[in-house]
Coordinates of C-alpha atoms in Angstrom, one line a residue:
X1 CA 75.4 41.5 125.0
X2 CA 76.6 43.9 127.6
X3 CA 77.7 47.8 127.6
X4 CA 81.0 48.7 126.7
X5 CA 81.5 50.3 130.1
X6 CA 79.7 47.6 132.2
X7 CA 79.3 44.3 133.1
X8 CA 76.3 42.6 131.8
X9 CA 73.2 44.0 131.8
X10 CA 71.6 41.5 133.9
X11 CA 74.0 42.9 136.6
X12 CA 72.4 44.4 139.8
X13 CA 74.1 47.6 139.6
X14 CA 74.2 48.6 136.2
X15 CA 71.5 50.4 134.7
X16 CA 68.8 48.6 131.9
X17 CA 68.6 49.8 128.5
X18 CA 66.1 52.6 128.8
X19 CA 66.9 56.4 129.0
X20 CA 70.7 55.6 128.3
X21 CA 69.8 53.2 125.8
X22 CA 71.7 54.6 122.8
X23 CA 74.8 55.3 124.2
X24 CA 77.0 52.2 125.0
X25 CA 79.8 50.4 122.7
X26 CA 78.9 46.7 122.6
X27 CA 81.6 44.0 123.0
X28 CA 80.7 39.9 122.8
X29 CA 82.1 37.8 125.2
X30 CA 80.1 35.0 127.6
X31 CA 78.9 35.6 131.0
X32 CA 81.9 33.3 132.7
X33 CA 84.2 35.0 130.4
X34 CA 83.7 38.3 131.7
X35 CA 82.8 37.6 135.4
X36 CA 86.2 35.7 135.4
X37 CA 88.7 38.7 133.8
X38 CA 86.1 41.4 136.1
X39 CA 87.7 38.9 139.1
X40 CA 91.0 38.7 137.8
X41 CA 91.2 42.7 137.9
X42 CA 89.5 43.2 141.0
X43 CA 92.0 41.1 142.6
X44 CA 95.0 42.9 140.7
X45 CA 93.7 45.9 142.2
X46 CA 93.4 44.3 145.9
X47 CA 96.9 43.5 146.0
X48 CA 97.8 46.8 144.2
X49 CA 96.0 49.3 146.5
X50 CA 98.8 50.4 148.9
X51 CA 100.8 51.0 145.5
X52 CA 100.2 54.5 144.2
X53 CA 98.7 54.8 140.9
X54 CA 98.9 51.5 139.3
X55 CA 98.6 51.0 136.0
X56 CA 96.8 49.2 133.2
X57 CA 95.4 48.9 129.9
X58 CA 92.0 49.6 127.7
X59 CA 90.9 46.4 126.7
X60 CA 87.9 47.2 124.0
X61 CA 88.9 45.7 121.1
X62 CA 85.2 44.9 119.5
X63 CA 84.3 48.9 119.8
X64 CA 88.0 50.3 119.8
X65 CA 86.9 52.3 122.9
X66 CA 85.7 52.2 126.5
X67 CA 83.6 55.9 127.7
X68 CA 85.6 57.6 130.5
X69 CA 82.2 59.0 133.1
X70 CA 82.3 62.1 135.1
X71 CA 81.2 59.4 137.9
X72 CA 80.7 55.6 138.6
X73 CA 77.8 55.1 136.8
X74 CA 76.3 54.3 133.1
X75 CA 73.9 57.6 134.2
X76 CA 76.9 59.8 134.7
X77 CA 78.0 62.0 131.6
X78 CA 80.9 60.7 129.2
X79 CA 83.8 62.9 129.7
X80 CA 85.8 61.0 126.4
X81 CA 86.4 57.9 124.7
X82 CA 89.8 55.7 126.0
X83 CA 90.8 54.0 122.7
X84 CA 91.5 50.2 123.1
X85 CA 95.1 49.4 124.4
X86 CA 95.9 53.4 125.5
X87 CA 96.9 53.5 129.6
X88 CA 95.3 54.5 132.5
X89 CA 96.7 55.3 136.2
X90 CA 94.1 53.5 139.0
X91 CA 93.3 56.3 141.2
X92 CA 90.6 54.7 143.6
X93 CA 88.7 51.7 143.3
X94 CA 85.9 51.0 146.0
X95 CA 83.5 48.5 143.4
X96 CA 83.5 47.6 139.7
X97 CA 83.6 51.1 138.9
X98 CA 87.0 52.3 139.3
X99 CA 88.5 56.3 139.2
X100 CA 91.4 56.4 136.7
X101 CA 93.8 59.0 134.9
X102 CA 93.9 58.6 131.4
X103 CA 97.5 58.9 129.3
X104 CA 95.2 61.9 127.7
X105 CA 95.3 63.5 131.0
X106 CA 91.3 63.0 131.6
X107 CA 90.5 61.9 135.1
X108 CA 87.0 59.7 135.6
X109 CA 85.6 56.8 136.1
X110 CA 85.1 53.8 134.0
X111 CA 84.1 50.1 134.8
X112 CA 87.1 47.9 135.9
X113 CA 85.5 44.7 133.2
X114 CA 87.2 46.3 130.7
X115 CA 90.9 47.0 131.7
X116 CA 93.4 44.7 131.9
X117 CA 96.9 44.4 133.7
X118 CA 98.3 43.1 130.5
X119 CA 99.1 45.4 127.5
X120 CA 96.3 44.1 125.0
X121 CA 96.2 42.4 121.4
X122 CA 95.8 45.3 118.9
X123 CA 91.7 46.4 118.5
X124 CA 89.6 46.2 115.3
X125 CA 88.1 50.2 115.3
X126 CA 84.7 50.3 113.9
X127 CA 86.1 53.7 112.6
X128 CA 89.4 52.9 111.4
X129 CA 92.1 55.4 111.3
X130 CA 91.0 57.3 114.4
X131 CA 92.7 55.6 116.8
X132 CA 94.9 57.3 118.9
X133 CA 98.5 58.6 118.0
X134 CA 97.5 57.8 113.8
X135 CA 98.3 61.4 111.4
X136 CA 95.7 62.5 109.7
X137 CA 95.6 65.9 107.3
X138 CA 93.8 68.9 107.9
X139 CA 90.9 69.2 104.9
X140 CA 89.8 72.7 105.2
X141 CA 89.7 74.0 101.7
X142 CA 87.0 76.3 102.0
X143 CA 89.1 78.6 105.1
X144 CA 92.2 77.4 104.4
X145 CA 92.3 76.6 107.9
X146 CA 91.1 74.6 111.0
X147 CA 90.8 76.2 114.5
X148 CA 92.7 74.3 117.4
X149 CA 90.6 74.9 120.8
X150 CA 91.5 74.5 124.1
X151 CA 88.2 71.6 124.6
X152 CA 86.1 69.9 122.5
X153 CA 83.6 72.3 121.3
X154 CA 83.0 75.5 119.7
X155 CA 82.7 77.7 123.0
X156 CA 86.5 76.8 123.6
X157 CA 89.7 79.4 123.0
X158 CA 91.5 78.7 119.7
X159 CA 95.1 78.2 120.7
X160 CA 96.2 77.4 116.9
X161 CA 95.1 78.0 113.1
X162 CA 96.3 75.0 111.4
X163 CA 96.8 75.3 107.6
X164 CA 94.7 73.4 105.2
X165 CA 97.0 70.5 104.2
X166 CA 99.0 69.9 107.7
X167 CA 99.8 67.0 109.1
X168 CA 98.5 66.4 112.8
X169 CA 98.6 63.7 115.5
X170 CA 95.1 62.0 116.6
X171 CA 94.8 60.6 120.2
X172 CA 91.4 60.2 120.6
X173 CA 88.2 61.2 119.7
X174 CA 84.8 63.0 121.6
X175 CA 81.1 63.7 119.9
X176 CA 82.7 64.9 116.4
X177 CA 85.6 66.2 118.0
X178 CA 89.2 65.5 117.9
X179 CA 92.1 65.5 120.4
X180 CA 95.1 66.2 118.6
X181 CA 98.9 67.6 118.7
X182 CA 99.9 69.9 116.1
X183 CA 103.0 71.9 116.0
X184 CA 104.1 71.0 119.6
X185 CA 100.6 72.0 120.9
X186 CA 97.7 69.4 122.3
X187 CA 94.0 70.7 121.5
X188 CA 90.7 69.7 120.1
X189 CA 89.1 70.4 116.7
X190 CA 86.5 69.4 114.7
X191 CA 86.4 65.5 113.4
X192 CA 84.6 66.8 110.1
X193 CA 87.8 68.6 108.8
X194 CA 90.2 65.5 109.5
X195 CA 91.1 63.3 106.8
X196 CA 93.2 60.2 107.2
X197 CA 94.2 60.8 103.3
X198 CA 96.5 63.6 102.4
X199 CA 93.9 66.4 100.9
X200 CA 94.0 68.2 97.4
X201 CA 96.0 71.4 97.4
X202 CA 93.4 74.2 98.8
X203 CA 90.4 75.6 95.7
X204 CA 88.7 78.8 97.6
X205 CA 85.8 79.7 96.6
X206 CA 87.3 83.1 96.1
X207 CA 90.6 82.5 94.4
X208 CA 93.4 84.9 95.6
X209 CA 92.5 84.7 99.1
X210 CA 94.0 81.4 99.8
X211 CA 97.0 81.5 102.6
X212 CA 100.3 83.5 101.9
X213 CA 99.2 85.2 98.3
X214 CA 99.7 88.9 98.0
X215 CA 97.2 91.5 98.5
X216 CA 96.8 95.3 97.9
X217 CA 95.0 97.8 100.2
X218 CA 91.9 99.1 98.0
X219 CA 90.5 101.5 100.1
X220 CA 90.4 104.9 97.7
X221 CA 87.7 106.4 99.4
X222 CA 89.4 106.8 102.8
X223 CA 93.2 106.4 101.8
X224 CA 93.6 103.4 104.2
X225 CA 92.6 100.1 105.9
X226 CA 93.1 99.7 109.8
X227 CA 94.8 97.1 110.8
X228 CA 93.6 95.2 113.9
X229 CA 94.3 93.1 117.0
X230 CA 91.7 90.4 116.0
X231 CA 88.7 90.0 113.5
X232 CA 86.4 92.3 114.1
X233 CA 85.6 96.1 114.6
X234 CA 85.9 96.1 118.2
X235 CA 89.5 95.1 118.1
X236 CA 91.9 97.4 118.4
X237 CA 93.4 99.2 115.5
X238 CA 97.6 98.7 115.5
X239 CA 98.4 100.3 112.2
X240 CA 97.1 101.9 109.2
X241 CA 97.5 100.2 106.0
X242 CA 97.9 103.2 103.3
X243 CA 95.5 102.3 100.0
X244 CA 97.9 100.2 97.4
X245 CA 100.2 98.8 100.1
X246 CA 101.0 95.4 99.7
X247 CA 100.1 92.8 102.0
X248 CA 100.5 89.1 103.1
X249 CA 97.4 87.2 103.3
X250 CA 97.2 84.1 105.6
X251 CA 93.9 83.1 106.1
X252 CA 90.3 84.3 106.3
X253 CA 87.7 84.0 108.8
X254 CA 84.1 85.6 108.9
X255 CA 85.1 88.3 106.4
X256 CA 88.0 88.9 107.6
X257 CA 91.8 88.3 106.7
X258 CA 94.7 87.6 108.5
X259 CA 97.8 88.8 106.7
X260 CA 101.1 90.8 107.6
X261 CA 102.1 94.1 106.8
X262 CA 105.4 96.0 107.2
X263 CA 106.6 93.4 109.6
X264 CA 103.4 93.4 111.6
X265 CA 100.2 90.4 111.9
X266 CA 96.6 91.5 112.2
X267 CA 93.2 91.4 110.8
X268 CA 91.8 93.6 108.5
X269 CA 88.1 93.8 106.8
X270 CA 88.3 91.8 103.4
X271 CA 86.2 94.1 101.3
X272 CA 89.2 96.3 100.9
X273 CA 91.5 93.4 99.9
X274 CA 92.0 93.0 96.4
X275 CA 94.3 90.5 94.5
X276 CA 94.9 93.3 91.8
X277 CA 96.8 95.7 92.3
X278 CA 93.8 99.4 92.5
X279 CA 94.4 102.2 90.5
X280 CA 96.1 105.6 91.8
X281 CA 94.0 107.3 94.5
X282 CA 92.1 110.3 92.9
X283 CA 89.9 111.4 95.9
X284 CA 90.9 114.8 96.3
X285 CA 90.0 115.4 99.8
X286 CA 91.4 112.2 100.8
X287 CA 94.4 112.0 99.0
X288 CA 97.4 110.1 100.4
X289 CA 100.8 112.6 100.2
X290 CA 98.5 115.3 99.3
X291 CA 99.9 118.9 99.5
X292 CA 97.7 121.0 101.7
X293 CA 97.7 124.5 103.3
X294 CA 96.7 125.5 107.2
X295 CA 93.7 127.4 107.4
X296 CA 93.5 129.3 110.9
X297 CA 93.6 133.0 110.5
X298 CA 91.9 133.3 113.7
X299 CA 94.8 132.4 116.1
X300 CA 97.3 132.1 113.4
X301 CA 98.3 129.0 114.1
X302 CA 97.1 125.1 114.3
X303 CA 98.3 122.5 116.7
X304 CA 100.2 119.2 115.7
X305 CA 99.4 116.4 117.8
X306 CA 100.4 113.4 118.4
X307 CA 97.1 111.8 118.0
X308 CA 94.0 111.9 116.3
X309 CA 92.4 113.9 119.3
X310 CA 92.5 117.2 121.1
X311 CA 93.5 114.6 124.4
X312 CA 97.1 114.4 122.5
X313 CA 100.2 115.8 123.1
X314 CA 101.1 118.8 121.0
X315 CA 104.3 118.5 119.3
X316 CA 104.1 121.3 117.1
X317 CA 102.7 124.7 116.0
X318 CA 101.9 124.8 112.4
X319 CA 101.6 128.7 111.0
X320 CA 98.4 129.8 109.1
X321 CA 99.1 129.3 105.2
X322 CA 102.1 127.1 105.7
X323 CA 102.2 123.8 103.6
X324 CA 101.5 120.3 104.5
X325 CA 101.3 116.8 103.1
X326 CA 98.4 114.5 104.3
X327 CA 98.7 111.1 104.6
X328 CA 95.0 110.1 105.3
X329 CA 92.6 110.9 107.7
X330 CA 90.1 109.1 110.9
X331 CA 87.3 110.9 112.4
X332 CA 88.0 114.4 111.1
X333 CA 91.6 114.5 111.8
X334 CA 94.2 113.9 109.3
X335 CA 97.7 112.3 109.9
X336 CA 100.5 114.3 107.9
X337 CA 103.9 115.7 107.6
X338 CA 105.2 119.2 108.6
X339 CA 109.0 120.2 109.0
X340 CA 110.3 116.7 109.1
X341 CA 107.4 115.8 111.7
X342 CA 105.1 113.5 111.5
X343 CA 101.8 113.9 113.4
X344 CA 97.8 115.3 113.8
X345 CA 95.7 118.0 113.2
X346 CA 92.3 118.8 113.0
X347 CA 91.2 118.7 109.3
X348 CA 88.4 121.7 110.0
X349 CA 92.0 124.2 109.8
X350 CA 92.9 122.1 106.7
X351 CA 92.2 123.5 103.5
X352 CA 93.2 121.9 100.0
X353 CA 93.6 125.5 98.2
X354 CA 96.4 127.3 98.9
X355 CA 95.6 130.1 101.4
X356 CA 97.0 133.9 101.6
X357 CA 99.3 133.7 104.7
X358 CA 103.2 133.4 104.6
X359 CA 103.4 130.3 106.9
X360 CA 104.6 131.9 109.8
X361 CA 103.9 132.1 113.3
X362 CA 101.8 135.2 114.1
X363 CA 102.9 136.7 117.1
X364 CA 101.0 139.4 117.9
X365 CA 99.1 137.5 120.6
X366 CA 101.9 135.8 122.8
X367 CA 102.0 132.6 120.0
X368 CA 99.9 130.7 123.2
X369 CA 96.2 129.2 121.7
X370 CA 94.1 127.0 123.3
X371 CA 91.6 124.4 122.3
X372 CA 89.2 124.9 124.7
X373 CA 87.8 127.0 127.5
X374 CA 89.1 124.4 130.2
X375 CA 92.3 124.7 129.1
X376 CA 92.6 129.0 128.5
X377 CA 91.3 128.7 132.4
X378 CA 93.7 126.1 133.4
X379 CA 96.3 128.9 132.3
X380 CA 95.6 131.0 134.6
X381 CA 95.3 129.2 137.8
X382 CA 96.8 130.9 140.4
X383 CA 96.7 134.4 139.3
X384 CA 94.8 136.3 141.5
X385 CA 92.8 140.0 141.5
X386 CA 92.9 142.1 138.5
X387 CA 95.7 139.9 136.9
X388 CA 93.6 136.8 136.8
X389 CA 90.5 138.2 135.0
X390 CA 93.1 140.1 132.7
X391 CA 94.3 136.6 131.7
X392 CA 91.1 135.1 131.6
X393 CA 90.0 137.6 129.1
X394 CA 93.0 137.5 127.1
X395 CA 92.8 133.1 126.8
X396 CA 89.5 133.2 125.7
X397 CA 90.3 135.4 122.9
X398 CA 93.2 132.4 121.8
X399 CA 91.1 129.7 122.0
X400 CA 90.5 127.7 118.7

């Protein structure tokens, strides 16, 4: 009996079963057997070392495998599995243990008893149906979908979402992971949602949800659902999503969906998904197209903005008691539409009873307001003497 990456275990330089002593793939062949295709090879690779990268062949056929080690050693960690009869490029080869590139692209060392210069006689996997370049399906009923990383394991980037049901390409596998190609791209994913049979069409546990169904936006309270960058609420937020808009769901993850939405993809919270189309919004103060009236007698006027914050431009000045139609609201300002424009305002000027005023601009102080003292002193920079406290005096009075 000897490891699957070593001569046998009787030899000087390999290590005895011990603290490595479960991890090895066991092939059967006699002492002379092995010692005379470890010679044959070692001579190949004499007469082959001024060639650059030669090349040869897995030869594993009991296990289906040989371990690829980060260095020339059964003590040195596995960096992957070569499957029987895949090919390797000889990089250096100063002893048994020889550095080679792997067809995967892996670079490590392995021991030169079990390659061969010869293509080999096709291997017997002990796990049949994982060898590399067979399809298998993606069986991920539950999410709908399967995460393709950048490296075997769950720390890795996801580079893909691959659909519950797809086809993909196997090329070897790595401690419960998979390397794969899927749609054109080479990754890893998890063994345990890879199924050499053709899975069932996908049952979620919450029906509706399932990839590419239509959803509506039921978010009454607030009038909308943000749309985000990625799954979470520390993404950034790339549209609202106005409550009863339809949307495209493609998959879920961690309580939150995927979907698209007037032409764009995000994520959004799945609490204010619903496969039923909600009722009519009937919160008065949050009312999508709602008609309501400015309410700034003070300084006659209120500032439209074009953002939710005092920090945005102002593209407007809307007179006290003219009428406006909100469209929802974020953090006490509300988005809404006044003389064809489209913008912000501050929802404390806001009122939803119609207010005495005839909607026009009130004059009487210059039309100039300010929305804070900064900005009434900023006005007056450069004024000097008598003029400048004049103007001081007067901003302060115009500030919101």
């Amino acid at each position: 009996m000897i490891y699957n990456d070593a001569i046998p275990y009787h030899a000087p330089d390999i290590a005895q079963p011990g603290a490595m002593g479960h991890v090895w793939d066991i092939a059967y062949a006699t002492r002379d057997d092995t010692m005379l295709r470890l010679l044959t090879l070692l001579s190949a690779i004499f007469f082959a070392s001024a060639a650059a990268a030669t090349s040869f062949w897995v030869d594993a056929p009991r296990d289906g495998y040989l371990n690829l080690r980060t260095g020339p050693s059964v003590q040195y960690q596995i960096l992957g599995k070569m499957p029987h009869g895949s090919q390797v490029k000889l990089l250096e080869a100063p002893g048994k243990w020889v550095k080679v590139r792997h067809v995967s692209g892996l670079i490590g060392w392995t021991h030169s008893g079990f390659l061969t210069d010869r293509n080999p006689a096709k291997g017997h996997d002990r796990d049949p149906g994982h060898s590399r370049g067979q399809d298998y399906w993606i069986d991920a009923p539950r999410d709908g979908h399967l995460n393709l990383r950048n490296g075997p394991g769950q720390a890795y980037h996801v580079i893909e979402k691959m659909p519950h049901g797809a086809k993909a390409r196997v090329i070897y596998k790595q401690d419960g992971w998979y390397k794969l190609t899927f749609g054109g791209k080479t990754g890893w994913a998890s063994s345990r949602y890879l199924s050499e049979r053709k899975p069932a069409a996908q049952h979620d546990r919450n029906p509706g949800h399932s990839a590419g169904q239509d959803y509506w936006i039921d978010a009454p309270r607030d009038g909308y659902l943000n749309l985000r960058n990625g799954p979470g609420q520390a993404y950034h937020v790339i549209e609202k999503m106005p409550h009863g808009a339809k949307a495209r769901v493609i998959y879920k993850q961690d309580g939150w969906y995927k979907l698209v939405f007037d032409g764009r993809t995000g994520w959004a919270s799945s609490r204010y998904l619903s496969d039923r189309k909600p009722a009519v919004h009937r919160d008065r103060d949050h009312d999508n197209g709602q008609v309501y009236w400015i309410d700034s007698p003070r300084n006659g006027r209120l500032n439209l903005r074009n953002g939710p914050g005092k920090g945005y431009k102002v593209i407007d000045k809307m007179a006290h008691g003219a009428k406006v139609r909100v469209l929802y609201k974020q953090d006490g300002w509300y988005k809404l539409t006044f003389d064809g424009k489209t913008g912000w305002a501050n929802s404390h000027f806001l009122s939803d009873r119609k207010v005495k005023g005839n909607g026009k601009t009130n004059n009487k102080k210059g039309g100039k307001t300010f929305d804070s003292f900064e900005d009434a002193v900023a006005a007056c920079k450069g004024v000097l003497g008598v003029d400048r406290q004049a103007c001081l005096a007067r901003n302060i009075s115009r500030i919101k």
